[in-house]
Amino acid sequence: MLSISEFSEMCHLSPQALRFYHAEGLLVPAGVDERTGYRSYAFEQVERAMIVTLLRDTGMSVKLVRQSLDEPDRAAALLASHDAELRRQRAAQDEAIRAARALSVAQPQPRQRHRPATTVVARMVHGTPLGRDAREWETAEAAITAASDDLVRLVEEAGITRLGRPWRALALESPEQDRRVLDGEGPFWIVKVAVAATAAALTALPAGTDVQEHPAYDEMSIFMPGRHTMAQYCTTILRLLDAQPLDADRFVNVARLRQEIHEDGVLSSAPVEPRPL
């Protein structure tokens, strides 16, 4: 039998770690002196110590390590699931690092540009929550993204040429839409895409799509790197509201904000309009 200090040196595990693994049922000593509480280990337990160390080094939780040890037939599947989760986390971390680097190198600034007259196909996004917390926000993002993808598919299946990326905007285009948004009824979002098509092709689009003619106008745009979050959305609005230079007769109407989701960030644009008298 090996004392805890001998077993510790052999396995490169501290006595504290061995006591912790004992308490968690991962590596139970071969014997425990009832009078002194001293732990002793069998040489054969080195293999289990090696496996525990290896699994813990992967970042597995104690719970997952215990499951892997107790159910060896599931060990491979548990490890594969853990690996997939680590890759997802790493991808999210890489995305955050890219966004943070972009923000630190060059602070995004609004820029004014001219948007030509366009024909637009639009669809309401039904069933999204308000986005009052992170879970609701993610649910709404998934629904809006799915609606955008569906709109692009409908346009392309109709043989209509798509001009650029789809975008989303708050459903504030009529008094009725305003009321439903302010009352919390929804729908809260519209997805749109600019197109070039014949009148016949546009009329052949399925029910639920709306064809709009957008006149030319000036807009203020800003590209914010990183994942689309509520904090990013609010920051975008603040920067557009502070946009300069604008003369005293015009303002940036953030109520009509439109957003294009890109792989590395979000392009947000709001029209520059005359100030109401």
Short mmCIF file of N, CA and C in Angstrom, two decimals, residues 25-183:
data_model
loop_
_atom_site.label_atom_id
_atom_site.label_comp_id
_atom_site.label_asym_id
_atom_site.label_seq_id
_atom_site.Cartn_x
_atom_site.Cartn_y
_atom_site.Cartn_z
N GLY A 25 -15.86 11.02 -5.10
CA GLY A 25 -16.06 9.64 -5.54
C GLY A 25 -15.33 9.27 -6.81
N LEU A 26 -14.37 10.09 -7.23
CA LEU A 26 -13.64 9.81 -8.46
C LEU A 26 -12.47 8.86 -8.22
N LEU A 27 -11.84 8.97 -7.07
CA LEU A 27 -10.67 8.16 -6.76
C LEU A 27 -10.68 7.87 -5.27
N VAL A 28 -11.35 6.78 -4.91
CA VAL A 28 -11.52 6.41 -3.51
C VAL A 28 -10.31 5.60 -3.05
N PRO A 29 -9.66 5.96 -1.97
CA PRO A 29 -8.49 5.22 -1.49
C PRO A 29 -8.82 3.75 -1.24
N ALA A 30 -7.80 2.93 -1.37
CA ALA A 30 -8.00 1.50 -1.10
C ALA A 30 -8.28 1.27 0.38
N GLY A 31 -7.78 2.17 1.20
CA GLY A 31 -8.04 2.04 2.63
C GLY A 31 -7.96 3.39 3.32
N VAL A 32 -8.76 3.51 4.41
CA VAL A 32 -8.74 4.72 5.22
C VAL A 32 -8.68 4.30 6.68
N ASP A 33 -7.67 4.75 7.39
CA ASP A 33 -7.53 4.42 8.80
C ASP A 33 -8.66 5.09 9.57
N GLU A 34 -9.48 4.29 10.23
CA GLU A 34 -10.64 4.84 10.96
C GLU A 34 -10.21 5.74 12.11
N ARG A 35 -9.06 5.47 12.69
CA ARG A 35 -8.62 6.24 13.85
C ARG A 35 -7.96 7.55 13.43
N THR A 36 -7.09 7.50 12.45
CA THR A 36 -6.32 8.69 12.06
C THR A 36 -6.89 9.38 10.82
N GLY A 37 -7.66 8.66 10.02
CA GLY A 37 -8.18 9.22 8.77
C GLY A 37 -7.17 9.19 7.65
N TYR A 38 -5.99 8.58 7.89
CA TYR A 38 -4.98 8.53 6.84
C TYR A 38 -5.45 7.64 5.69
N ARG A 39 -5.19 8.14 4.49
CA ARG A 39 -5.58 7.41 3.28
C ARG A 39 -4.40 6.62 2.74
N SER A 40 -4.70 5.46 2.20
CA SER A 40 -3.65 4.65 1.55
C SER A 40 -4.21 4.13 0.23
N TYR A 41 -3.31 3.94 -0.71
CA TYR A 41 -3.71 3.59 -2.08
C TYR A 41 -2.98 2.35 -2.54
N ALA A 42 -3.66 1.59 -3.41
CA ALA A 42 -3.03 0.43 -4.03
C ALA A 42 -2.33 0.88 -5.30
N PHE A 43 -1.25 0.19 -5.63
CA PHE A 43 -0.49 0.54 -6.84
C PHE A 43 -1.38 0.48 -8.08
N GLU A 44 -2.33 -0.47 -8.08
CA GLU A 44 -3.21 -0.63 -9.24
C GLU A 44 -4.10 0.59 -9.50
N GLN A 45 -4.23 1.47 -8.48
CA GLN A 45 -5.08 2.64 -8.64
C GLN A 45 -4.42 3.76 -9.45
N VAL A 46 -3.16 3.54 -9.80
CA VAL A 46 -2.45 4.53 -10.62
C VAL A 46 -3.18 4.72 -11.96
N GLU A 47 -3.68 3.64 -12.51
CA GLU A 47 -4.36 3.74 -13.82
C GLU A 47 -5.61 4.61 -13.72
N ARG A 48 -6.39 4.41 -12.66
CA ARG A 48 -7.59 5.24 -12.50
C ARG A 48 -7.20 6.70 -12.28
N ALA A 49 -6.13 6.94 -11.53
CA ALA A 49 -5.66 8.30 -11.32
C ALA A 49 -5.26 8.94 -12.65
N MET A 50 -4.61 8.14 -13.50
CA MET A 50 -4.22 8.65 -14.81
C MET A 50 -5.44 9.05 -15.64
N ILE A 51 -6.47 8.20 -15.62
CA ILE A 51 -7.68 8.48 -16.41
C ILE A 51 -8.39 9.72 -15.88
N VAL A 52 -8.50 9.81 -14.54
CA VAL A 52 -9.14 10.99 -13.93
C VAL A 52 -8.40 12.26 -14.32
N THR A 53 -7.06 12.21 -14.22
CA THR A 53 -6.25 13.38 -14.57
C THR A 53 -6.44 13.75 -16.04
N LEU A 54 -6.43 12.76 -16.90
CA LEU A 54 -6.57 13.00 -18.34
C LEU A 54 -7.92 13.65 -18.65
N LEU A 55 -8.97 13.11 -18.07
CA LEU A 55 -10.31 13.66 -18.33
C LEU A 55 -10.45 15.06 -17.76
N ARG A 56 -9.90 15.28 -16.57
CA ARG A 56 -9.97 16.62 -15.98
C ARG A 56 -9.16 17.62 -16.80
N ASP A 57 -8.05 17.15 -17.39
CA ASP A 57 -7.23 18.04 -18.22
C ASP A 57 -7.95 18.47 -19.49
N THR A 58 -8.96 17.72 -19.91
CA THR A 58 -9.75 18.13 -21.07
C THR A 58 -10.70 19.28 -20.74
N GLY A 59 -10.82 19.57 -19.44
CA GLY A 59 -11.77 20.59 -19.01
C GLY A 59 -13.10 20.01 -18.59
N MET A 60 -13.22 18.71 -18.57
CA MET A 60 -14.47 18.07 -18.14
C MET A 60 -14.77 18.42 -16.70
N SER A 61 -16.05 18.61 -16.42
CA SER A 61 -16.48 18.82 -15.04
C SER A 61 -16.35 17.53 -14.25
N VAL A 62 -16.36 17.66 -12.93
CA VAL A 62 -16.32 16.47 -12.07
C VAL A 62 -17.50 15.56 -12.38
N LYS A 63 -18.67 16.16 -12.61
CA LYS A 63 -19.86 15.37 -12.91
C LYS A 63 -19.67 14.53 -14.17
N LEU A 64 -19.12 15.14 -15.24
CA LEU A 64 -18.91 14.39 -16.48
C LEU A 64 -17.84 13.32 -16.31
N VAL A 65 -16.79 13.63 -15.56
CA VAL A 65 -15.75 12.63 -15.31
C VAL A 65 -16.35 11.43 -14.58
N ARG A 66 -17.18 11.71 -13.57
CA ARG A 66 -17.80 10.62 -12.81
C ARG A 66 -18.68 9.76 -13.73
N GLN A 67 -19.45 10.42 -14.61
CA GLN A 67 -20.28 9.67 -15.54
C GLN A 67 -19.43 8.80 -16.46
N SER A 68 -18.32 9.35 -16.93
CA SER A 68 -17.45 8.58 -17.82
C SER A 68 -16.87 7.36 -17.13
N LEU A 69 -16.53 7.53 -15.83
CA LEU A 69 -15.96 6.41 -15.07
C LEU A 69 -17.03 5.38 -14.70
N ASP A 70 -18.21 5.86 -14.34
CA ASP A 70 -19.27 4.96 -13.90
C ASP A 70 -19.95 4.24 -15.07
N GLU A 71 -19.95 4.89 -16.24
CA GLU A 71 -20.59 4.32 -17.42
C GLU A 71 -19.60 4.30 -18.58
N PRO A 72 -18.65 3.39 -18.54
CA PRO A 72 -17.58 3.36 -19.56
C PRO A 72 -18.11 3.22 -20.99
N ASP A 73 -19.28 2.60 -21.15
CA ASP A 73 -19.85 2.46 -22.50
C ASP A 73 -20.24 3.81 -23.08
N ARG A 74 -20.48 4.81 -22.23
CA ARG A 74 -20.87 6.15 -22.68
C ARG A 74 -19.70 7.13 -22.72
N ALA A 75 -18.53 6.67 -22.31
CA ALA A 75 -17.39 7.57 -22.18
C ALA A 75 -17.05 8.26 -23.50
N ALA A 76 -17.04 7.52 -24.58
CA ALA A 76 -16.69 8.10 -25.88
C ALA A 76 -17.70 9.16 -26.29
N ALA A 77 -18.98 8.87 -26.09
CA ALA A 77 -20.03 9.83 -26.46
C ALA A 77 -19.96 11.08 -25.59
N LEU A 78 -19.69 10.90 -24.29
CA LEU A 78 -19.57 12.05 -23.39
C LEU A 78 -18.38 12.92 -23.78
N LEU A 79 -17.29 12.28 -24.16
CA LEU A 79 -16.10 13.03 -24.55
C LEU A 79 -16.37 13.79 -25.86
N ALA A 80 -17.07 13.16 -26.79
CA ALA A 80 -17.40 13.83 -28.06
C ALA A 80 -18.29 15.04 -27.83
N SER A 81 -19.27 14.88 -26.93
CA SER A 81 -20.16 15.99 -26.61
C SER A 81 -19.39 17.13 -25.95
N HIS A 82 -18.49 16.78 -25.04
CA HIS A 82 -17.67 17.79 -24.37
C HIS A 82 -16.77 18.51 -25.37
N ASP A 83 -16.20 17.75 -26.31
CA ASP A 83 -15.35 18.34 -27.34
C ASP A 83 -16.13 19.33 -28.19
N ALA A 84 -17.36 18.97 -28.57
CA ALA A 84 -18.19 19.87 -29.38
C ALA A 84 -18.52 21.15 -28.63
N GLU A 85 -18.79 21.03 -27.32
CA GLU A 85 -19.09 22.22 -26.52
C GLU A 85 -17.85 23.12 -26.40
N LEU A 86 -16.68 22.52 -26.22
CA LEU A 86 -15.45 23.32 -26.15
C LEU A 86 -15.20 24.06 -27.45
N ARG A 87 -15.46 23.38 -28.57
CA ARG A 87 -15.27 24.03 -29.88
C ARG A 87 -16.25 25.19 -30.05
N ARG A 88 -17.50 25.00 -29.57
CA ARG A 88 -18.48 26.08 -29.66
C ARG A 88 -18.03 27.27 -28.82
N GLN A 89 -17.57 26.98 -27.61
CA GLN A 89 -17.09 28.05 -26.74
C GLN A 89 -15.88 28.75 -27.34
N ARG A 90 -14.97 27.96 -27.93
CA ARG A 90 -13.78 28.57 -28.52
C ARG A 90 -14.15 29.45 -29.71
N ALA A 91 -15.12 29.00 -30.52
CA ALA A 91 -15.57 29.81 -31.65
C ALA A 91 -16.16 31.13 -31.16
N ALA A 92 -16.95 31.07 -30.08
CA ALA A 92 -17.52 32.29 -29.52
C ALA A 92 -16.43 33.21 -28.97
N GLN A 93 -15.41 32.61 -28.33
CA GLN A 93 -14.30 33.41 -27.81
C GLN A 93 -13.51 34.05 -28.94
N ASP A 94 -13.27 33.28 -30.01
CA ASP A 94 -12.55 33.83 -31.16
C ASP A 94 -13.31 35.00 -31.77
N GLU A 95 -14.63 34.85 -31.86
CA GLU A 95 -15.46 35.93 -32.40
C GLU A 95 -15.36 37.17 -31.52
N ALA A 96 -15.41 36.96 -30.20
CA ALA A 96 -15.32 38.09 -29.28
C ALA A 96 -13.95 38.76 -29.35
N ILE A 97 -12.90 37.97 -29.51
CA ILE A 97 -11.55 38.53 -29.62
C ILE A 97 -11.43 39.38 -30.88
N ARG A 98 -11.96 38.88 -32.00
CA ARG A 98 -11.92 39.65 -33.25
C ARG A 98 -12.67 40.97 -33.09
N ALA A 99 -13.85 40.91 -32.46
CA ALA A 99 -14.65 42.12 -32.28
C ALA A 99 -13.94 43.11 -31.35
N ALA A 100 -13.38 42.60 -30.25
CA ALA A 100 -12.68 43.47 -29.31
C ALA A 100 -11.46 44.10 -29.97
N ARG A 101 -10.74 43.33 -30.78
CA ARG A 101 -9.57 43.87 -31.47
C ARG A 101 -9.99 44.95 -32.45
N ALA A 102 -11.08 44.71 -33.18
CA ALA A 102 -11.55 45.70 -34.15
C ALA A 102 -11.96 47.00 -33.45
N LEU A 103 -12.61 46.87 -32.29
CA LEU A 103 -13.02 48.06 -31.54
C LEU A 103 -11.83 48.82 -30.98
N SER A 104 -10.80 48.09 -30.56
CA SER A 104 -9.64 48.75 -29.96
C SER A 104 -8.75 49.40 -31.01
N VAL A 105 -8.70 48.83 -32.21
CA VAL A 105 -7.85 49.39 -33.27
C VAL A 105 -8.47 50.64 -33.87
N ALA A 106 -9.76 50.58 -34.17
CA ALA A 106 -10.42 51.73 -34.80
C ALA A 106 -11.84 51.83 -34.28
N GLN A 107 -12.13 52.88 -33.55
CA GLN A 107 -13.48 53.09 -33.03
C GLN A 107 -14.45 53.30 -34.20
N PRO A 108 -15.50 52.51 -34.31
CA PRO A 108 -16.45 52.69 -35.42
C PRO A 108 -17.10 54.07 -35.35
N GLN A 109 -17.18 54.71 -36.50
CA GLN A 109 -17.78 56.03 -36.58
C GLN A 109 -18.88 56.05 -37.64
N PRO A 110 -19.97 56.75 -37.38
CA PRO A 110 -21.05 56.86 -38.37
C PRO A 110 -20.57 57.62 -39.61
N ARG A 111 -21.08 57.21 -40.75
CA ARG A 111 -20.75 57.88 -42.01
C ARG A 111 -22.04 58.10 -42.80
N GLN A 112 -22.14 59.27 -43.39
CA GLN A 112 -23.33 59.57 -44.18
C GLN A 112 -23.13 59.07 -45.61
N ARG A 113 -24.18 58.50 -46.17
CA ARG A 113 -24.12 58.03 -47.54
C ARG A 113 -25.49 58.17 -48.19
N HIS A 114 -25.50 58.08 -49.51
CA HIS A 114 -26.75 58.20 -50.26
C HIS A 114 -27.23 56.81 -50.67
N ARG A 115 -28.49 56.56 -50.42
CA ARG A 115 -29.09 55.28 -50.82
C ARG A 115 -30.04 55.52 -51.99
N PRO A 116 -29.81 54.86 -53.12
CA PRO A 116 -30.66 55.10 -54.29
C PRO A 116 -32.05 54.50 -54.11
N ALA A 117 -32.96 54.92 -54.96
CA ALA A 117 -34.31 54.36 -54.95
C ALA A 117 -34.24 52.87 -55.25
N THR A 118 -35.02 52.07 -54.53
CA THR A 118 -34.98 50.62 -54.70
C THR A 118 -36.37 50.02 -54.55
N THR A 119 -36.53 48.87 -55.21
CA THR A 119 -37.71 48.04 -54.99
C THR A 119 -37.36 47.03 -53.91
N VAL A 120 -38.26 46.87 -52.96
CA VAL A 120 -37.97 46.05 -51.78
C VAL A 120 -39.09 45.04 -51.57
N VAL A 121 -38.71 43.81 -51.27
CA VAL A 121 -39.68 42.79 -50.86
C VAL A 121 -39.56 42.63 -49.35
N ALA A 122 -40.71 42.66 -48.68
CA ALA A 122 -40.72 42.65 -47.21
C ALA A 122 -41.65 41.58 -46.67
N ARG A 123 -41.37 41.16 -45.44
CA ARG A 123 -42.21 40.21 -44.73
C ARG A 123 -42.19 40.52 -43.25
N MET A 124 -43.35 40.43 -42.61
CA MET A 124 -43.42 40.59 -41.16
C MET A 124 -42.86 39.33 -40.49
N VAL A 125 -42.21 39.53 -39.34
CA VAL A 125 -41.70 38.41 -38.55
C VAL A 125 -42.65 38.21 -37.38
N HIS A 126 -43.37 37.11 -37.39
CA HIS A 126 -44.37 36.85 -36.35
C HIS A 126 -43.78 35.98 -35.24
N GLY A 127 -44.27 36.22 -34.03
CA GLY A 127 -43.95 35.32 -32.92
C GLY A 127 -42.67 35.61 -32.18
N THR A 128 -42.03 36.75 -32.43
CA THR A 128 -40.80 37.04 -31.69
C THR A 128 -41.14 37.71 -30.36
N PRO A 129 -40.39 37.39 -29.30
CA PRO A 129 -40.59 38.10 -28.03
C PRO A 129 -39.98 39.48 -28.09
N LEU A 130 -40.16 40.26 -27.04
CA LEU A 130 -39.67 41.63 -27.01
C LEU A 130 -38.15 41.71 -26.87
N GLY A 131 -37.52 40.66 -26.36
CA GLY A 131 -36.08 40.71 -26.14
C GLY A 131 -35.70 41.42 -24.87
N ARG A 132 -36.52 41.24 -23.82
CA ARG A 132 -36.30 41.95 -22.56
C ARG A 132 -35.13 41.38 -21.75
N ASP A 133 -34.72 40.16 -22.04
CA ASP A 133 -33.54 39.59 -21.39
C ASP A 133 -32.76 38.82 -22.45
N ALA A 134 -31.61 38.26 -22.03
CA ALA A 134 -30.72 37.60 -22.98
C ALA A 134 -31.40 36.42 -23.67
N ARG A 135 -32.21 35.66 -22.93
CA ARG A 135 -32.87 34.51 -23.54
C ARG A 135 -33.88 34.94 -24.59
N GLU A 136 -34.69 35.95 -24.24
CA GLU A 136 -35.66 36.46 -25.20
C GLU A 136 -34.95 37.04 -26.43
N TRP A 137 -33.86 37.74 -26.18
CA TRP A 137 -33.12 38.34 -27.29
C TRP A 137 -32.63 37.27 -28.25
N GLU A 138 -32.05 36.19 -27.72
CA GLU A 138 -31.54 35.11 -28.56
C GLU A 138 -32.68 34.44 -29.32
N THR A 139 -33.83 34.27 -28.66
CA THR A 139 -34.99 33.67 -29.33
C THR A 139 -35.46 34.54 -30.50
N ALA A 140 -35.52 35.86 -30.24
CA ALA A 140 -35.93 36.79 -31.29
C ALA A 140 -34.92 36.79 -32.43
N GLU A 141 -33.62 36.78 -32.11
CA GLU A 141 -32.59 36.77 -33.14
C GLU A 141 -32.72 35.55 -34.04
N ALA A 142 -32.97 34.39 -33.43
CA ALA A 142 -33.11 33.16 -34.21
C ALA A 142 -34.31 33.25 -35.14
N ALA A 143 -35.42 33.80 -34.64
CA ALA A 143 -36.63 33.91 -35.46
C ALA A 143 -36.43 34.90 -36.61
N ILE A 144 -35.77 36.03 -36.33
CA ILE A 144 -35.54 37.04 -37.36
C ILE A 144 -34.59 36.50 -38.43
N THR A 145 -33.55 35.80 -38.00
CA THR A 145 -32.61 35.21 -38.95
C THR A 145 -33.30 34.18 -39.84
N ALA A 146 -34.14 33.35 -39.23
CA ALA A 146 -34.87 32.35 -40.01
C ALA A 146 -35.81 33.02 -41.01
N ALA A 147 -36.48 34.10 -40.59
CA ALA A 147 -37.38 34.82 -41.49
C ALA A 147 -36.62 35.47 -42.64
N SER A 148 -35.42 36.00 -42.36
CA SER A 148 -34.58 36.59 -43.41
C SER A 148 -34.16 35.53 -44.42
N ASP A 149 -33.72 34.38 -43.91
CA ASP A 149 -33.33 33.28 -44.80
C ASP A 149 -34.50 32.82 -45.65
N ASP A 150 -35.68 32.75 -45.05
CA ASP A 150 -36.87 32.32 -45.78
C ASP A 150 -37.24 33.32 -46.87
N LEU A 151 -37.11 34.62 -46.55
CA LEU A 151 -37.42 35.65 -47.53
C LEU A 151 -36.46 35.57 -48.72
N VAL A 152 -35.19 35.38 -48.45
CA VAL A 152 -34.21 35.24 -49.53
C VAL A 152 -34.54 34.03 -50.39
N ARG A 153 -34.92 32.94 -49.76
CA ARG A 153 -35.26 31.72 -50.51
C ARG A 153 -36.46 31.96 -51.42
N LEU A 154 -37.51 32.63 -50.90
CA LEU A 154 -38.70 32.91 -51.70
C LEU A 154 -38.36 33.78 -52.91
N VAL A 155 -37.53 34.79 -52.68
CA VAL A 155 -37.15 35.70 -53.77
C VAL A 155 -36.36 34.94 -54.84
N GLU A 156 -35.41 34.14 -54.41
CA GLU A 156 -34.57 33.42 -55.38
C GLU A 156 -35.35 32.35 -56.11
N GLU A 157 -36.28 31.67 -55.43
CA GLU A 157 -37.10 30.66 -56.09
C GLU A 157 -38.04 31.28 -57.13
N ALA A 158 -38.38 32.56 -56.93
CA ALA A 158 -39.23 33.26 -57.90
C ALA A 158 -38.43 33.79 -59.08
N GLY A 159 -37.12 33.54 -59.09
CA GLY A 159 -36.29 34.01 -60.18
C GLY A 159 -35.99 35.49 -60.12
N ILE A 160 -36.12 36.08 -58.95
CA ILE A 160 -35.90 37.51 -58.77
C ILE A 160 -34.46 37.76 -58.33
N THR A 161 -33.85 38.79 -58.90
CA THR A 161 -32.47 39.13 -58.56
C THR A 161 -32.42 39.88 -57.23
N ARG A 162 -31.64 39.37 -56.31
CA ARG A 162 -31.48 40.02 -55.01
C ARG A 162 -30.33 41.00 -55.07
N LEU A 163 -30.55 42.21 -54.57
CA LEU A 163 -29.53 43.25 -54.57
C LEU A 163 -28.97 43.43 -53.17
N GLY A 164 -27.97 42.65 -52.84
CA GLY A 164 -27.34 42.77 -51.52
C GLY A 164 -28.00 41.91 -50.46
N ARG A 165 -27.60 42.16 -49.22
CA ARG A 165 -28.05 41.38 -48.08
C ARG A 165 -29.46 41.78 -47.64
N PRO A 166 -30.18 40.85 -47.03
CA PRO A 166 -31.45 41.24 -46.40
C PRO A 166 -31.16 42.05 -45.15
N TRP A 167 -32.16 42.77 -44.67
CA TRP A 167 -32.02 43.51 -43.43
C TRP A 167 -33.29 43.41 -42.62
N ARG A 168 -33.20 43.79 -41.35
CA ARG A 168 -34.36 43.82 -40.48
C ARG A 168 -34.58 45.24 -39.98
N ALA A 169 -35.85 45.54 -39.65
CA ALA A 169 -36.20 46.85 -39.11
C ALA A 169 -37.38 46.67 -38.17
N LEU A 170 -37.54 47.58 -37.24
CA LEU A 170 -38.70 47.55 -36.36
C LEU A 170 -39.96 47.80 -37.18
N ALA A 171 -41.03 47.12 -36.80
CA ALA A 171 -42.31 47.25 -37.51
C ALA A 171 -43.01 48.53 -37.06
N LEU A 172 -42.54 49.65 -37.59
CA LEU A 172 -43.08 50.96 -37.21
C LEU A 172 -43.41 51.76 -38.48
N GLU A 173 -44.04 51.09 -39.44
CA GLU A 173 -44.26 51.74 -40.73
C GLU A 173 -45.69 52.23 -40.93
N SER A 174 -46.53 52.02 -39.95
CA SER A 174 -47.91 52.50 -40.03
C SER A 174 -48.41 52.74 -38.61
N PRO A 175 -49.46 53.56 -38.46
CA PRO A 175 -50.00 53.77 -37.11
C PRO A 175 -50.42 52.48 -36.43
N GLU A 176 -50.97 51.54 -37.19
CA GLU A 176 -51.39 50.26 -36.60
C GLU A 176 -50.18 49.47 -36.12
N GLN A 177 -49.12 49.44 -36.92
CA GLN A 177 -47.90 48.75 -36.49
C GLN A 177 -47.32 49.43 -35.26
N ASP A 178 -47.31 50.77 -35.26
CA ASP A 178 -46.81 51.50 -34.08
C ASP A 178 -47.57 51.08 -32.82
N ARG A 179 -48.88 51.01 -32.94
CA ARG A 179 -49.71 50.68 -31.78
C ARG A 179 -49.40 49.28 -31.27
N ARG A 180 -49.29 48.33 -32.21
CA ARG A 180 -49.05 46.95 -31.81
C ARG A 180 -47.68 46.77 -31.16
N VAL A 181 -46.69 47.52 -31.64
CA VAL A 181 -45.37 47.44 -31.02
C VAL A 181 -45.39 48.08 -29.64
N LEU A 182 -45.97 49.27 -29.55
CA LEU A 182 -46.00 49.97 -28.26
C LEU A 182 -46.84 49.23 -27.22
N ASP A 183 -47.87 48.52 -27.67
CA ASP A 183 -48.70 47.74 -26.75
C ASP A 183 -48.10 46.38 -26.42
#
